[in-house]
XYZ file of C-alpha atoms in Angstrom:
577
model
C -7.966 -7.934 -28.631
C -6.385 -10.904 -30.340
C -3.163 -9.383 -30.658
C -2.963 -8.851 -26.703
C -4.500 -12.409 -25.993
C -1.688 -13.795 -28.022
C 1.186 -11.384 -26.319
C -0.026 -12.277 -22.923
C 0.691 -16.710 -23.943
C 4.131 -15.849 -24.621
C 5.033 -13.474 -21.903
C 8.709 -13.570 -21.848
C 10.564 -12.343 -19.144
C 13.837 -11.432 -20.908
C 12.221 -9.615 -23.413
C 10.231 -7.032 -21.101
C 13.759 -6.171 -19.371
C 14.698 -5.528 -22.729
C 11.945 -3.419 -23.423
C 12.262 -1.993 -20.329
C 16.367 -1.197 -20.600
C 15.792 0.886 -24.301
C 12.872 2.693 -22.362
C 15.641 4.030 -19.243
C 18.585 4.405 -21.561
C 16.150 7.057 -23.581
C 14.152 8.669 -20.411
C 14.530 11.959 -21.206
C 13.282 12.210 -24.720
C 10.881 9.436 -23.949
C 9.405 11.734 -21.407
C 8.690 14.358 -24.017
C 7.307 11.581 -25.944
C 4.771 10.688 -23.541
C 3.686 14.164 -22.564
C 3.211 14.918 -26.181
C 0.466 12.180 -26.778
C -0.828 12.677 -23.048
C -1.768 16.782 -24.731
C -2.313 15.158 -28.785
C -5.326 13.457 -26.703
C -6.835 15.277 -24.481
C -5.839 19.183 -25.449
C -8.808 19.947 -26.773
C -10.550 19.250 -23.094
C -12.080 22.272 -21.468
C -9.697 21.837 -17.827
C -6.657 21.945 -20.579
C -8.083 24.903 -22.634
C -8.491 27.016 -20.501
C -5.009 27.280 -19.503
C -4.345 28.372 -23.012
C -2.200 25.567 -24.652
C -3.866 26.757 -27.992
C -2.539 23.122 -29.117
C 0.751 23.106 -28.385
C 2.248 19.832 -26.820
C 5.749 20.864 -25.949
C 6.892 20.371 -22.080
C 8.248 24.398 -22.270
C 4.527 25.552 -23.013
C 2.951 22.828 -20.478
C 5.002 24.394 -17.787
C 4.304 27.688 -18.640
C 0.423 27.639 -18.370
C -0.759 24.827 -16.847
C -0.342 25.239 -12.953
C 0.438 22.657 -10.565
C -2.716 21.626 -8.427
C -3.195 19.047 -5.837
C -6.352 17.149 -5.515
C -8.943 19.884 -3.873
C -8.157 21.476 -7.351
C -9.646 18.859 -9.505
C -12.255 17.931 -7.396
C -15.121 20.028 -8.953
C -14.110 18.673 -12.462
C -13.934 14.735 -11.034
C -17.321 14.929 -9.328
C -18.659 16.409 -12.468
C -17.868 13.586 -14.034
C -19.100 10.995 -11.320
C -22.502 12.991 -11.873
C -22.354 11.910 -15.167
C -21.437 14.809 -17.672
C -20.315 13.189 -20.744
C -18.545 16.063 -22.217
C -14.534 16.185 -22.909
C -13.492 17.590 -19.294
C -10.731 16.093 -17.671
C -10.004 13.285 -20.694
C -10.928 13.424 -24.579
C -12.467 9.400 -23.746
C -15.071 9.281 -21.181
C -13.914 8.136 -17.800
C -16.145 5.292 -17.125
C -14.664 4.015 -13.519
C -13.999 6.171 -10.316
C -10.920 4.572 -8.384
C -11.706 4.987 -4.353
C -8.473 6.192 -2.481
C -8.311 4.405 1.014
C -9.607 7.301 2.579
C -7.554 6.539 5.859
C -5.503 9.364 5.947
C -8.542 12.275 5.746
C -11.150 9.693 7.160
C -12.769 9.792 3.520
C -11.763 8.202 0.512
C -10.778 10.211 -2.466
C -12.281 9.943 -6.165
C -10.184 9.647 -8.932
C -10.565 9.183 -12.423
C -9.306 5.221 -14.198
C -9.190 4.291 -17.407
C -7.802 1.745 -19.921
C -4.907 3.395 -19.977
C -4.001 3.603 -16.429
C -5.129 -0.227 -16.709
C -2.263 -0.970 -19.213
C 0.481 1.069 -17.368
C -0.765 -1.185 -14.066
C 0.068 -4.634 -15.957
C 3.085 -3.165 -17.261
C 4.490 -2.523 -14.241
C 3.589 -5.894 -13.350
C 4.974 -7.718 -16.295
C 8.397 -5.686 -15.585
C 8.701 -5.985 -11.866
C 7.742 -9.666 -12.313
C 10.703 -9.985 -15.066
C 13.199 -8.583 -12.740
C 11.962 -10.836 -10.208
C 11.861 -13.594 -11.410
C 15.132 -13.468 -12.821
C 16.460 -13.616 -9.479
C 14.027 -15.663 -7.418
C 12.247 -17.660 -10.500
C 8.912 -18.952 -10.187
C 7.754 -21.899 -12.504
C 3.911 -23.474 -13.027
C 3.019 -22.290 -9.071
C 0.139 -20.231 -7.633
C 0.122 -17.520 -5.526
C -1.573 -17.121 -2.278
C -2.668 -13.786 -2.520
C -4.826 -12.052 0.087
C -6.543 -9.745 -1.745
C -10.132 -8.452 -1.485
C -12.786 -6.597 -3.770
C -14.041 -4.225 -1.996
C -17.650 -3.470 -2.540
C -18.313 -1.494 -5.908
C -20.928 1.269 -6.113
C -22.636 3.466 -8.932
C -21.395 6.750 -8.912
C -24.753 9.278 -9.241
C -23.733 9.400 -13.059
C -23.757 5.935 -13.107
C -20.214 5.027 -13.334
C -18.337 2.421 -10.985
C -16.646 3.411 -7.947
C -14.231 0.855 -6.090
C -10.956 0.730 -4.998
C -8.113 0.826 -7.570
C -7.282 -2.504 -6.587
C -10.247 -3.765 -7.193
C -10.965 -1.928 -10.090
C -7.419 -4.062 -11.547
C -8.726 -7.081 -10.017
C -12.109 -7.291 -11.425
C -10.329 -6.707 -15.394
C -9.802 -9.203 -17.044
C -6.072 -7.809 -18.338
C -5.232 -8.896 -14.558
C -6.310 -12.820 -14.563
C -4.380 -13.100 -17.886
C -1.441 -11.383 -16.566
C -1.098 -13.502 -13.672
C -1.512 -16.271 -15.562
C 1.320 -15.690 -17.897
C 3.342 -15.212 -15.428
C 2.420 -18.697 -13.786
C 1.522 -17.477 -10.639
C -2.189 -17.757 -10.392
C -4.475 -16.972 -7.285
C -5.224 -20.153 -5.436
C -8.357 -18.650 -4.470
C -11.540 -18.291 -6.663
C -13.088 -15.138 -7.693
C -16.023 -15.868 -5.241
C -12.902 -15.335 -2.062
C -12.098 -12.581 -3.438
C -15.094 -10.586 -4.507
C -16.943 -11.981 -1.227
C -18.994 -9.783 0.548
C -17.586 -10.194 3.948
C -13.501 -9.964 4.145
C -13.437 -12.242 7.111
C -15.126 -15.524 5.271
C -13.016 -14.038 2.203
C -9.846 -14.374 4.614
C -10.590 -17.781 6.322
C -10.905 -19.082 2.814
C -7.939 -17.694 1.497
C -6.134 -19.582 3.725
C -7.850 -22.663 3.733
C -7.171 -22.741 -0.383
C -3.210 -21.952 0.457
C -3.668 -25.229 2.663
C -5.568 -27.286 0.001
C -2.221 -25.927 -2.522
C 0.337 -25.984 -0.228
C 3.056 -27.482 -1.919
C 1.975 -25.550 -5.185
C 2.174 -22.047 -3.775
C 5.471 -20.399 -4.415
C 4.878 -16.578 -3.865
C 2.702 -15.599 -0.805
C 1.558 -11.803 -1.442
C -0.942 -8.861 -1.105
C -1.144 -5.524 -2.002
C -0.228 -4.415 1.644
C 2.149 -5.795 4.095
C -0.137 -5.487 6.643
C -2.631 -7.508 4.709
C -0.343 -10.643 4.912
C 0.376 -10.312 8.868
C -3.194 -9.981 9.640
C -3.907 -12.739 7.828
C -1.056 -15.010 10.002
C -2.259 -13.745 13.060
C -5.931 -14.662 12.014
C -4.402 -18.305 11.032
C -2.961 -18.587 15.112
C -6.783 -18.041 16.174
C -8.488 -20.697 13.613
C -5.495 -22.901 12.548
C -7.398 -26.226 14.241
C -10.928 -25.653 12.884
C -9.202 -25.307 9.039
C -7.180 -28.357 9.328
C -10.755 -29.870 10.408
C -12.267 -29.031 7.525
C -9.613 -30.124 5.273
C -9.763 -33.757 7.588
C -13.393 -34.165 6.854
C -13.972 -32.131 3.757
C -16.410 -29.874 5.352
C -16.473 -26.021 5.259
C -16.784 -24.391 8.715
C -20.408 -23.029 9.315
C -18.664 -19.897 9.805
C -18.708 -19.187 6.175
C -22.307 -17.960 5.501
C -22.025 -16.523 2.142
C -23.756 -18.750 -0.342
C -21.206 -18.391 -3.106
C -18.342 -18.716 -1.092
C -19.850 -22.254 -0.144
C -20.334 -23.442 -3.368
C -17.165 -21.945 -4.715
C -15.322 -23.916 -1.468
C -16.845 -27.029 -2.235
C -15.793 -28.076 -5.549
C -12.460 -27.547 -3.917
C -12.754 -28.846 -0.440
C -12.454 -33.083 -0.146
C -11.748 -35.438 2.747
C -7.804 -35.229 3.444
C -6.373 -36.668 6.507
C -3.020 -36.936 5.247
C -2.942 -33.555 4.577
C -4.864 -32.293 7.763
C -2.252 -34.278 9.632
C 0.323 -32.603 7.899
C -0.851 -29.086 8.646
C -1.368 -30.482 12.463
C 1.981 -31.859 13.142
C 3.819 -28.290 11.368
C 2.213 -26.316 13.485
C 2.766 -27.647 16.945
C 6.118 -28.045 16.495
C 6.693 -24.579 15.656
C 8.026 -22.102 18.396
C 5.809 -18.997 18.590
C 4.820 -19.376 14.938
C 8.546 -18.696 13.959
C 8.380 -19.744 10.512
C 5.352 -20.270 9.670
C 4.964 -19.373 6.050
C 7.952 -21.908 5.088
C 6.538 -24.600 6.916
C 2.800 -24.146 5.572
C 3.786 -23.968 2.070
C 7.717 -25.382 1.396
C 7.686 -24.353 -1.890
C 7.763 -20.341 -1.420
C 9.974 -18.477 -2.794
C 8.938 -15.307 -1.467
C 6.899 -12.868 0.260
C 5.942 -10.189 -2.015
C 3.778 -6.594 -1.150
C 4.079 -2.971 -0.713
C 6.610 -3.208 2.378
C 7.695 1.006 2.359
C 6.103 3.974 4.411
C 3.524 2.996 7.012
C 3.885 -0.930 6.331
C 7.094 -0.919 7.847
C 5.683 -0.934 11.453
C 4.706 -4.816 9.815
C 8.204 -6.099 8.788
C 9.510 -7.586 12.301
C 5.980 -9.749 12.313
C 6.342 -10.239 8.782
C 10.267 -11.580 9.259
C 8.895 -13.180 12.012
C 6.613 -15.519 9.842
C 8.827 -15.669 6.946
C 12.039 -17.221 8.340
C 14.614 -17.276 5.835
C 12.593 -16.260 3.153
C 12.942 -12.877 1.523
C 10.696 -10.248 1.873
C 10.376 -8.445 -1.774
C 8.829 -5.060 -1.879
C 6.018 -4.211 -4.458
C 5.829 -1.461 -6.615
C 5.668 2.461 -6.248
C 2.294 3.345 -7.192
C -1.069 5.489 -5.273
C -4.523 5.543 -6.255
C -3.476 8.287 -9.042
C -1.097 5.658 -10.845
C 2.012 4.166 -10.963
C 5.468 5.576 -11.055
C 7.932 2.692 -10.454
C 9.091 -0.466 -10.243
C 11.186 -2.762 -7.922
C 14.408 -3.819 -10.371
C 16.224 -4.918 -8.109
C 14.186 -7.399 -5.415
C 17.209 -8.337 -3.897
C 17.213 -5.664 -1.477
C 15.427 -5.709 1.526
C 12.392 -3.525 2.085
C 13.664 -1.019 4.225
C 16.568 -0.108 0.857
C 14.149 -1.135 -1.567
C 14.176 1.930 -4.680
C 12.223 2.313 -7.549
C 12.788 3.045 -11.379
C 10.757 5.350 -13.210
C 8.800 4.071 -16.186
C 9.705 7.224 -18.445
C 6.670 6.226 -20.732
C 3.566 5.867 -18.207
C 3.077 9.269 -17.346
C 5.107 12.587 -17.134
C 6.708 13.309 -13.841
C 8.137 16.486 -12.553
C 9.969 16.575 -9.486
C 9.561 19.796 -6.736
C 12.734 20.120 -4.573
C 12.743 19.885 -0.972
C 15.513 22.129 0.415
C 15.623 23.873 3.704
C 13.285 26.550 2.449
C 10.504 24.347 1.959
C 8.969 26.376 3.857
C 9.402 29.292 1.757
C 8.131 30.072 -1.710
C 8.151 26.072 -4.116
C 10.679 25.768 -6.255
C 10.492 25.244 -9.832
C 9.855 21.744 -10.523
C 12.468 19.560 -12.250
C 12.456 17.149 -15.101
C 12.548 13.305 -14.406
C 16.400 13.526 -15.774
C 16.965 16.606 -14.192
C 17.313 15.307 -10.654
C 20.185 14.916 -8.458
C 21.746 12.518 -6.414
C 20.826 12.522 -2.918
C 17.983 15.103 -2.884
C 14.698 14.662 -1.706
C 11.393 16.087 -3.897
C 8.052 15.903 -4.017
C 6.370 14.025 -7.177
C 4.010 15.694 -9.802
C 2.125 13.407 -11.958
C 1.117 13.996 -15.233
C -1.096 11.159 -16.210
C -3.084 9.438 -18.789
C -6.295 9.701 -16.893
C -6.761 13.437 -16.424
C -4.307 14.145 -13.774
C -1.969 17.145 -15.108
C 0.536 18.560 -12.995
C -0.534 16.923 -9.740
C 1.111 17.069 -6.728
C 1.205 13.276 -5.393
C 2.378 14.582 -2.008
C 5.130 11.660 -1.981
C 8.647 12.698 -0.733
C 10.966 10.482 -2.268
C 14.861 10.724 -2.148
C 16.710 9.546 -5.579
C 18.993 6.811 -4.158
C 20.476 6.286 -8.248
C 20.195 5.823 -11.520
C 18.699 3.129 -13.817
C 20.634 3.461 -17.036
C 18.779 7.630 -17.321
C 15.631 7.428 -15.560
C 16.125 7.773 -11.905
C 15.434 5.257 -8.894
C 13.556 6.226 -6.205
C 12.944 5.697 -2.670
C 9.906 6.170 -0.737
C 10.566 8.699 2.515
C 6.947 9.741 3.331
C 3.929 11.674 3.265
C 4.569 15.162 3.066
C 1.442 16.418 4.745
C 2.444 16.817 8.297
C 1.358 14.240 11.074
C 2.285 16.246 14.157
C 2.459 19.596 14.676
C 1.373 22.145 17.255
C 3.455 25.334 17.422
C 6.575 25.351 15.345
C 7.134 21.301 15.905
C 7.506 18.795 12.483
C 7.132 15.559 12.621
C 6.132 12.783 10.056
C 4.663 9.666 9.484
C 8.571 8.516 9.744
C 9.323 10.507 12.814
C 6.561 8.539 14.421
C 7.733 5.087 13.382
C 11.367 5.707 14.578
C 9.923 6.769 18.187
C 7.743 3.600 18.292
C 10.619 1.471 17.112
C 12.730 3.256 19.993
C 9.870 2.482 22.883
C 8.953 -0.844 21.611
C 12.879 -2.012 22.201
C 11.929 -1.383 26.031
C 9.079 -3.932 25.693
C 11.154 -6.551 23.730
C 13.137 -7.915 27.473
C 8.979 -8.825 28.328
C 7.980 -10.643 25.097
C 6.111 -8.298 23.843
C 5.146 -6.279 20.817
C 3.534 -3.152 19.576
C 0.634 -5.118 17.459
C -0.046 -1.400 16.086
C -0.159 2.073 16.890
C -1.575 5.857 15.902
C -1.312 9.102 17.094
C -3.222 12.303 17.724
C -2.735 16.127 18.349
C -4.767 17.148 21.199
C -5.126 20.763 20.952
C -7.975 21.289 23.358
C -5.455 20.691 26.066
C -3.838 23.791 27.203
C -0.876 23.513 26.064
C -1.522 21.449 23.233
C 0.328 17.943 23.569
C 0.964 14.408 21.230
C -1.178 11.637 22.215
C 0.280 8.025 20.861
C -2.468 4.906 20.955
C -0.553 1.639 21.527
C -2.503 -1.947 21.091
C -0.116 -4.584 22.405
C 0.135 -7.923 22.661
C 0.165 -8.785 26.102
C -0.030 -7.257 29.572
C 2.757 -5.074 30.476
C 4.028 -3.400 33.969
C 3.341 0.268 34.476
C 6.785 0.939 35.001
C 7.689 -0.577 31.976
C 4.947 1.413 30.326
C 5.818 4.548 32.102
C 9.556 4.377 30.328
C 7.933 4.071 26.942
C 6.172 6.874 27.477
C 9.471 8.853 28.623
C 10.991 7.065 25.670
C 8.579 7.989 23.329
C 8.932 12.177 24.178
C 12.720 11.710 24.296
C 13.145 10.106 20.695
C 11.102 13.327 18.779
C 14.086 14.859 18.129
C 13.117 17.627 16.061
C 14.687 20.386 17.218
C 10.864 22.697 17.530
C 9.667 19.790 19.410
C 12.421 19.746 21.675
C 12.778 23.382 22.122
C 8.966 23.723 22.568
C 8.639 20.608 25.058
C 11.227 22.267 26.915
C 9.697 25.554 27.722
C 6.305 24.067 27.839
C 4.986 25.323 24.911
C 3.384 21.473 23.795
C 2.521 19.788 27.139
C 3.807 16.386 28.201
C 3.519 13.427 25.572
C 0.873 10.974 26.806
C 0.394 7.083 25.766
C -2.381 5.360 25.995
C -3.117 1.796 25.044
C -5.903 0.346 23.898
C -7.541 -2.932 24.571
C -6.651 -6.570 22.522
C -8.673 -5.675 19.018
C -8.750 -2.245 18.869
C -7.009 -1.507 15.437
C -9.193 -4.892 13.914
C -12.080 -2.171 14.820
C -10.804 0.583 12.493
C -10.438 -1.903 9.850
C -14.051 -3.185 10.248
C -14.741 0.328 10.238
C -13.409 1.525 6.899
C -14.419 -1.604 5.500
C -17.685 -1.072 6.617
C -17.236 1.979 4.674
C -16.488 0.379 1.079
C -12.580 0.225 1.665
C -10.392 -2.858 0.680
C -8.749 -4.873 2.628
C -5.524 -5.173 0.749
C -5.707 -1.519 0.455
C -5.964 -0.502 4.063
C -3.576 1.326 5.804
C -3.809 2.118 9.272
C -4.306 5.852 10.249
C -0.709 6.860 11.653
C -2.244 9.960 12.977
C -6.072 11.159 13.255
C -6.646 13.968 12.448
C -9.732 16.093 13.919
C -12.489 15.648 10.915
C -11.908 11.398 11.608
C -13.885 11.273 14.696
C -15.243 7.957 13.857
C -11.845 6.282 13.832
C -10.993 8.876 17.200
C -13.910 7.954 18.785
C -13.110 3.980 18.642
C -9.399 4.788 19.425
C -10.473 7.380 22.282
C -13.673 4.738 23.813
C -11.368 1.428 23.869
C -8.409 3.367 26.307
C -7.654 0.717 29.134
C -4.542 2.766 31.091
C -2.970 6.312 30.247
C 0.840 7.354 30.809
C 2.233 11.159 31.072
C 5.853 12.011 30.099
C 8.003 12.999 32.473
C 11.151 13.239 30.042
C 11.139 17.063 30.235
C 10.089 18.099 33.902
């Protein structure tokens, strides 16, 4: 333990790139490397031997007998294990914490197995993202205003903790020290962040940005959507925190005991500063700017800014100004896989380079007979420019050959190990007869229709979608919350708009012959989607690990039924009649 305490004082930047430019130069054999200790470890497991390894560790003999499984697979061996059986199943060590996915995308939350290990690969990724960061946009003796939440942790029936895998990082200790060493601590105490309720945790968050505002130089979450949430929540209470900082007084609307206390060894009489705050924000125009003005020193904005966050990055520009937007790392639940080296790109190029030696990753090809029988996976050196796969995990924690159901396109090359990009979830979001459409089909209608609402001064604050096959035909339903009042006509043409931009070819041949009815919109009152979060965090999720639904499916009725019971108008298409 020494030895780490002493490597994490002299965290040095240079050297990590270093360490991480030997690492890509060597992928391919460090690959074998890794999956040969991942199978030296945990062979001897009963999931592993009773594929018939017989011992061997070689990536030929892996292949050959181990088959590739996606979640539903391991989830007799996982619960086992959250019911407390002790023996070798999944990992040689005893799992002793269940990470909680965010359960938004099959309306419950997934269990998968952490460890120390998957602990280590998290700071590593860190430590090298941070290095390549801060190389470019360099951060010295700041803190971060980071809006990040605990979620509530439970006791698995075996006994063993369940929370989300961000707040099964944040509650290790590895993380404080991390973010320490790399001089960006949280301006908030633990008691924000492990609060009970996430909106006192959120008011707070922002009042300790205020109280550090000219030492914050990196404002971050885990979630882009996180970060806008919280800026739209600071346009609601903005007056009553710069009260509180005037007369050193905590609003009454924080309850929780140890939120008070924790608030009040930081909270003092500051009219200076409340005045400050005051006279920045009404001279702002429509909050344009707000970040920079808040807290001058920034540097950056800094979260997971790819796949269904990028709905958030107009708002997000929008409160940024000229600051850059930097795009966290490529991880799930499961693990990590990558890490931004080069932040100067925006979000929507951002790629990500394989760490050859936190896990072993195969790579499924995605032609145009994925619909036919999978291809052979590929090696992590083995890809080619260009193509788009589907990522199998190999991990440290008891994962072996799983299928993340990521499709990522390899956009280059980082020295040998390959740099990725984030295209989507390959489980469908729409389909009804021989129609495809994803999570990114969805976006790039919504970005179309919103463009009509732009001329009105208005936004899409968020948005979901459902297949409703009870209709005869069967026909897209998209929920819109927006944030003001707009005309039906101008309603009516988003609706037209939104049909018209689907432009796979089964939806279009299908709309046209009837076979999927008319597209309908329907949008929901002021609040709506701040319902679904309550919801899932009502449930145990994070905050900063929530990701709106982009399309219910028909086992979330909860999140339909608050969707379906808050309509306030409803539009047909008329793009194809």
């Amino acid at each position: 333990m020494k030895m780490v305490e002493e490597n994490e004082k002299k965290f040095v930047p240079q050297e990590v790139i270093e360490e991480f430019e030997l690492l890509s130069k060597d992928a391919g054999r460090i690959q074998e490397e890794t999956l040969q200790k991942i199978l030296e470890v945990n062979g001897r497991t009963e999931y592993l031997q009773q594929w018939g390894l017989n011992g061997r560790t070689d990536s030929v003999s892996f292949k050959n007998c181990v088959p590739l499984v996606t979640h539903k697979d391991l989830e007799p061996y996982i619960h086992r294990i959250a019911d407390g059986d002790l023996s070798p199943i999944l990992t040689r060590k005893p799992i002793t914490t269940i990470s909680l996915s965010s359960g938004t995308t099959q309306g419950k939350p997934k269990f998968v197995p952490f460890n120390e290990e998957l602990m280590e690969s998290t700071m590593q990724i860190f430590k090298t993202s941070f290095a390549f960061r801060n190389r470019e946009f360099p951060v010295v003796n700041g803190k971060a205003l980071q809006f990040i939440y605990g979620s509530k942790q439970f006791k698995t029936k075996g006994g063993l903790a369940a929370g989300t895998a961000t707040t099964n990082v944040y509650r290790n200790a590895q993380f404080k020290k991390t973010m320490k060493a790399m001089q960006t601590p949280c301006c908030s105490p633990d008691e924000v962040i492990f609060g009970p309720d996430f909106h006192q945790s959120l008011y707070c968050h922002l009042l300790c940005g205020l109280i550090y505002r000219n030492e914050v130089q990196v404002v971050s979450s885990t979630f882009a959507h996180s970060i806008v949430h919280a800026f739209r929540n600071f346009e609601q209470v903005w007056q009553e925190l710069v009260t509180n900082i005037r007369e050193g007084v905590l609003s009454s609307r924080v309850t929780v005991p140890s939120i008070r206390a924790a608030m009040s060894k930081l909270l003092k009489p500051d009219p200076e500063l409340a005045d400050t705050i005051y006279n920045k924000c009404i001279r702002l125009n429509n909050w344009y700017g707000l970040i920079p003005e808040l807290f001058p020193k920034t540097r950056y904005i800094y979260g997971i800014m790819t796949g269904s966050m990028e709905p958030y990055l107009k708002k997000l520009r929008h409160y940024a100004g000229e600051l850059p937007l930097l795009s966290a790392d490529y991880g799930s639940s499961e693990g990590w896989i990558g890490a931004n080296v080069n932040p100067e790109f925006p979000p929507e190029l951002v790629t990500y380079a394989v760490l050859p030696n936190i896990g072993y990753f195969e790579f499924i090809t995605l032609g145009e007979n994925s619909d036919g029988p999978e291809a052979t996976p590929v090696g992590l050196t083995e890809v080619k420019l260009g193509e788009e796969y589907e990522i199998v995990v190999t991990n440290f924690a008891g994962l072996y050959r799983y299928k993340l159901g990521d499709v990522v396109k390899i956009k280059g090359f980082h020295n040998g190990t390959p740099e990725l990009q984030f295209i989507c979830r390959r489980n469908l979001l729409l389909s009804i007869n021989i129609d495809k459409n994803t999570e990114k089909d969805l976006q790039l209608s919504v970005e179309a229709a919103a463009q009509l609402l732009s001329n009105e001064k208005l936004e899409v604050v968020d948005f979901s979608s459902h297949v409703n096959a009870s209709a005869d035909p069967g026909h897209y339903v998209i929920f819109w919350e927006l944030s003001g009042e707009a005309s039906e006509e101008i309603l009516k043409e988003c609706c037209n708009c939104l049909d018209k931009s689907f432009v796979d070819a089964g939806y279009v041949s299908s709309r046209k012959v009837n076979a999927i009815g008319a597209l309908e919109l329907r949008i929901v009152k002021k609040g709506t989607f701040h319902k679904i979060l309550d919801h899932f965090v009502g449930l145990g999720a994070a905050v900063s690990q929530f990701k709106t639904p982009r399309c219910v499916g028909p086992t979330n009725i909860s999140v339909l039924q608050i969707l379906c019971s808050n309509v306030v108008e409803s539009y047909f298409s008329t793009a194809f009649s």
